[in-house]
Amino acid sequence: MIIEDLKGLLKVVNEYDDLQYLFSVIIRNAGPTIEKHKTSSLINFSSSNRNLNNLWSMYKDQVKDKLDINYIELKKDKTNTFVLFYNEQKIEQRIRNNNNMEFLKRFGYNELMDINQCLLLLGKRFQNICPHEIGIFLGYPLEDVVSFVDCPGAKCKMVGYWKVYHDMEKAQMIFNKYDEIKYSIMQLMIKGMKPSELLNKNKLDLVSV
């Protein structure tokens, strides 16, 4: 993202009303998830940034009506709300994968738990610290999540949407795809399309790349 584009985006975003501003934060951060290329995206709505914590509480029902994906509040306090936006089918595939489940069992999950139960346990564990297994829910490669957890002193090959310890070429392709989606969304916003329009199910093909 070049400086001129960033300046243009900030100028547009700062002129939004509160609801459009909230929509813009969601679509800019969870764009790859909304576009069904990513399993899920974690967003922290903080009170330090235009009081997003309050805006989320006020408008989350309207956000739900616009989204073609689900969300769950993993943690909420007076200043922050951590929300996981997710594609239900993709996250179920991640959980039902045998290798992923074997890893998740280390943290209290099991095959008999449905998606909601797994997400509730994730939220419960999130209350004290961001749990390492969240990488599975976010769609990170299992081998990279395992290396991050079991080998904290190991040097990763690259850092992008996650720390990459193994297949750097594949990870770079994924990172590029996510970046392309976000850049496309940014360009449409600069050109005048409102975030609420981009979140409309009928407009999703406009941001596909």
Coordinates of C-alpha atoms in Angstrom, one line a residue:
M1 CA 0.0 0.0 0.0
I2 CA 1.6 3.3 -1.1
I3 CA 1.5 6.4 1.0
E4 CA -0.9 8.3 -1.4
D5 CA -3.4 5.5 -1.1
L6 CA -3.2 5.4 2.6
K7 CA -3.7 9.1 2.9
G8 CA -6.6 9.0 0.6
L9 CA -8.2 6.2 2.6
L10 CA -7.7 8.0 5.9
K11 CA -9.3 11.1 4.5
V12 CA -12.4 9.2 3.3
V13 CA -12.7 7.1 6.5
N14 CA -12.4 10.0 8.8
E15 CA -15.5 11.6 7.2
Y16 CA -17.7 8.6 7.8
D17 CA -20.5 8.7 10.4
D18 CA -20.1 6.2 13.3
L19 CA -21.9 3.3 11.6
Q20 CA -20.0 3.6 8.4
Y21 CA -16.8 3.9 10.3
L22 CA -17.5 0.7 12.2
F23 CA -18.3 -1.0 8.9
S24 CA -15.0 0.2 7.4
V25 CA -13.0 -1.2 10.3
I26 CA -14.7 -4.6 9.8
I27 CA -14.3 -4.8 6.1
R28 CA -10.7 -3.6 6.1
N29 CA -9.6 -6.1 8.7
A30 CA -11.9 -9.0 7.9
G31 CA -12.1 -8.6 4.1
P32 CA -10.5 -11.9 3.2
T33 CA -12.9 -13.7 5.6
I34 CA -15.9 -11.9 4.2
E35 CA -14.7 -12.8 0.7
K36 CA -14.5 -16.5 1.9
H37 CA -10.8 -16.8 1.3
K38 CA -9.9 -16.9 5.0
T39 CA -11.4 -19.1 7.8
S40 CA -11.8 -16.3 10.3
S41 CA -10.5 -12.9 11.4
L42 CA -10.0 -11.5 14.9
I43 CA -10.7 -7.8 15.5
N44 CA -10.3 -5.8 18.7
F45 CA -12.8 -3.0 19.0
S46 CA -10.9 -0.6 21.3
S47 CA -12.3 2.4 23.1
S48 CA -9.1 4.2 22.3
N49 CA -10.0 4.4 18.6
R50 CA -13.1 6.5 18.1
N51 CA -14.6 4.5 20.9
L52 CA -15.1 1.5 18.7
N53 CA -15.9 -0.6 21.8
N54 CA -19.1 1.4 22.3
L55 CA -19.9 1.6 18.5
W56 CA -19.7 -2.2 18.3
S57 CA -22.1 -2.5 21.2
M58 CA -24.5 -0.1 19.7
Y59 CA -24.5 -1.3 16.1
K60 CA -23.5 -5.0 16.2
D61 CA -27.1 -6.1 15.3
Q62 CA -27.0 -4.0 12.2
V63 CA -23.6 -5.4 11.3
K64 CA -25.0 -8.9 11.7
D65 CA -27.7 -8.1 9.2
K66 CA -25.1 -7.0 6.6
L67 CA -22.7 -9.9 7.0
D68 CA -22.7 -13.2 5.2
I69 CA -20.5 -14.7 7.9
N70 CA -20.9 -15.3 11.6
Y71 CA -19.2 -13.8 14.6
I72 CA -18.6 -14.4 18.3
E73 CA -17.4 -12.1 21.1
L74 CA -14.5 -13.9 22.6
K75 CA -13.8 -11.3 25.3
K76 CA -15.4 -8.1 26.4
D77 CA -14.6 -5.5 29.0
K78 CA -15.0 -1.8 29.5
T79 CA -12.3 -0.8 27.0
N80 CA -12.1 -3.7 24.5
T81 CA -14.2 -6.3 22.7
F82 CA -12.4 -9.1 20.8
V83 CA -14.6 -10.4 18.1
L84 CA -14.0 -13.4 15.9
F85 CA -15.6 -13.2 12.5
Y86 CA -15.8 -16.6 10.8
N87 CA -17.0 -18.7 8.0
E88 CA -18.9 -21.6 9.7
Q89 CA -18.2 -24.2 7.0
K90 CA -14.5 -23.4 6.9
I91 CA -14.0 -23.4 10.6
E92 CA -15.9 -26.7 11.0
Q93 CA -13.6 -28.2 8.4
R94 CA -10.6 -27.0 10.4
I95 CA -12.0 -28.4 13.7
R96 CA -13.0 -31.8 12.1
N97 CA -9.6 -32.3 10.6
N98 CA -8.1 -35.2 12.5
N99 CA -4.6 -33.7 12.8
N100 CA -6.0 -30.4 14.0
M101 CA -8.3 -32.1 16.5
E102 CA -5.4 -34.1 17.9
F103 CA -3.6 -30.8 18.5
L104 CA -6.7 -29.2 20.0
K105 CA -7.1 -32.0 22.5
R106 CA -4.1 -30.7 24.2
F107 CA -6.2 -27.7 25.3
G108 CA -9.4 -29.4 26.3
Y109 CA -11.3 -29.8 23.0
N110 CA -12.6 -33.1 21.8
E111 CA -14.5 -34.7 18.8
L112 CA -17.8 -34.7 20.5
M113 CA -17.9 -30.9 20.7
D114 CA -19.8 -29.0 18.1
I115 CA -18.6 -25.6 16.6
N116 CA -20.4 -23.5 19.2
Q117 CA -18.9 -25.5 22.1
C118 CA -15.4 -25.2 20.6
L119 CA -15.8 -21.5 20.2
L120 CA -17.2 -21.1 23.7
L121 CA -14.1 -22.9 25.1
L122 CA -11.9 -20.7 23.0
G123 CA -13.6 -17.7 24.5
K124 CA -13.2 -19.1 28.0
R125 CA -9.5 -19.6 27.5
F126 CA -9.2 -16.2 25.9
Q127 CA -10.2 -14.4 29.2
N128 CA -6.7 -14.8 30.6
I129 CA -4.5 -14.8 27.6
C130 CA -4.8 -15.2 23.8
P131 CA -4.6 -19.0 23.5
H132 CA -2.1 -20.5 21.1
E133 CA -4.7 -22.8 19.5
I134 CA -6.5 -19.8 18.1
G135 CA -4.2 -20.2 15.1
I136 CA -6.2 -23.3 14.1
F137 CA -9.4 -21.3 14.2
L138 CA -7.8 -18.5 12.2
G139 CA -6.8 -21.0 9.4
Y140 CA -3.1 -21.0 10.0
P141 CA -1.2 -24.2 8.9
L142 CA -1.1 -26.7 11.7
E143 CA 2.7 -27.2 11.3
D144 CA 3.3 -23.5 11.8
V145 CA 1.0 -23.4 14.9
V146 CA 2.7 -26.4 16.4
S147 CA 6.2 -24.9 15.8
F148 CA 5.1 -21.6 17.4
V149 CA 3.7 -23.5 20.5
D150 CA 6.3 -26.2 20.9
C151 CA 9.4 -24.4 19.8
P152 CA 9.1 -20.8 21.1
G153 CA 12.8 -20.2 20.6
A154 CA 12.9 -21.3 17.0
K155 CA 13.4 -18.6 14.3
C156 CA 10.6 -18.3 11.8
K157 CA 11.3 -18.0 8.1
M158 CA 8.9 -15.0 7.6
V159 CA 6.2 -13.0 9.4
G160 CA 3.0 -12.0 7.7
Y161 CA -0.5 -12.9 8.8
W162 CA 1.1 -15.5 11.0
K163 CA 4.7 -16.7 11.8
V164 CA 5.8 -19.0 9.0
Y165 CA 8.2 -21.8 10.0
H166 CA 7.7 -24.2 7.1
D167 CA 6.2 -23.7 3.6
M168 CA 7.2 -20.1 2.9
E169 CA 6.2 -20.1 -0.8
K170 CA 2.7 -21.3 -0.1
A171 CA 2.3 -18.8 2.8
Q172 CA 3.5 -15.9 0.6
M173 CA 0.8 -16.8 -2.0
I174 CA -1.8 -16.7 0.7
F175 CA -0.5 -13.4 2.1
N176 CA -0.6 -11.9 -1.3
K177 CA -4.2 -13.0 -1.9
Y178 CA -5.3 -11.4 1.4
D179 CA -3.4 -8.2 0.6
E180 CA -5.0 -8.1 -2.9
I181 CA -8.5 -8.3 -1.4
K182 CA -7.8 -5.6 1.2
Y183 CA -6.2 -3.3 -1.5
S184 CA -9.2 -3.8 -3.8
I185 CA -11.6 -2.9 -0.9
M186 CA -9.5 0.1 -0.1
Q187 CA -9.6 1.3 -3.7
L188 CA -13.4 1.0 -3.9
M189 CA -13.8 3.0 -0.7
I190 CA -11.5 5.7 -2.0
K191 CA -13.6 5.9 -5.1
G192 CA -16.7 6.5 -3.0
M193 CA -18.3 3.2 -2.3
K194 CA -19.6 3.1 1.2
P195 CA -18.5 0.2 3.5
S196 CA -22.1 -0.8 4.1
E197 CA -22.5 -1.3 0.3
L198 CA -19.4 -3.4 0.2
L199 CA -20.8 -5.6 3.0
N200 CA -24.0 -6.1 1.1
K201 CA -24.2 -9.8 -0.1
N202 CA -25.1 -8.6 -3.6
K203 CA -21.9 -6.5 -3.9
L204 CA -19.4 -9.1 -2.8
D205 CA -18.3 -9.8 -6.4
L206 CA -17.2 -6.2 -6.7
V207 CA -14.3 -6.9 -4.3
S208 CA -13.3 -10.3 -5.6
V209 CA -9.8 -10.4 -7.1

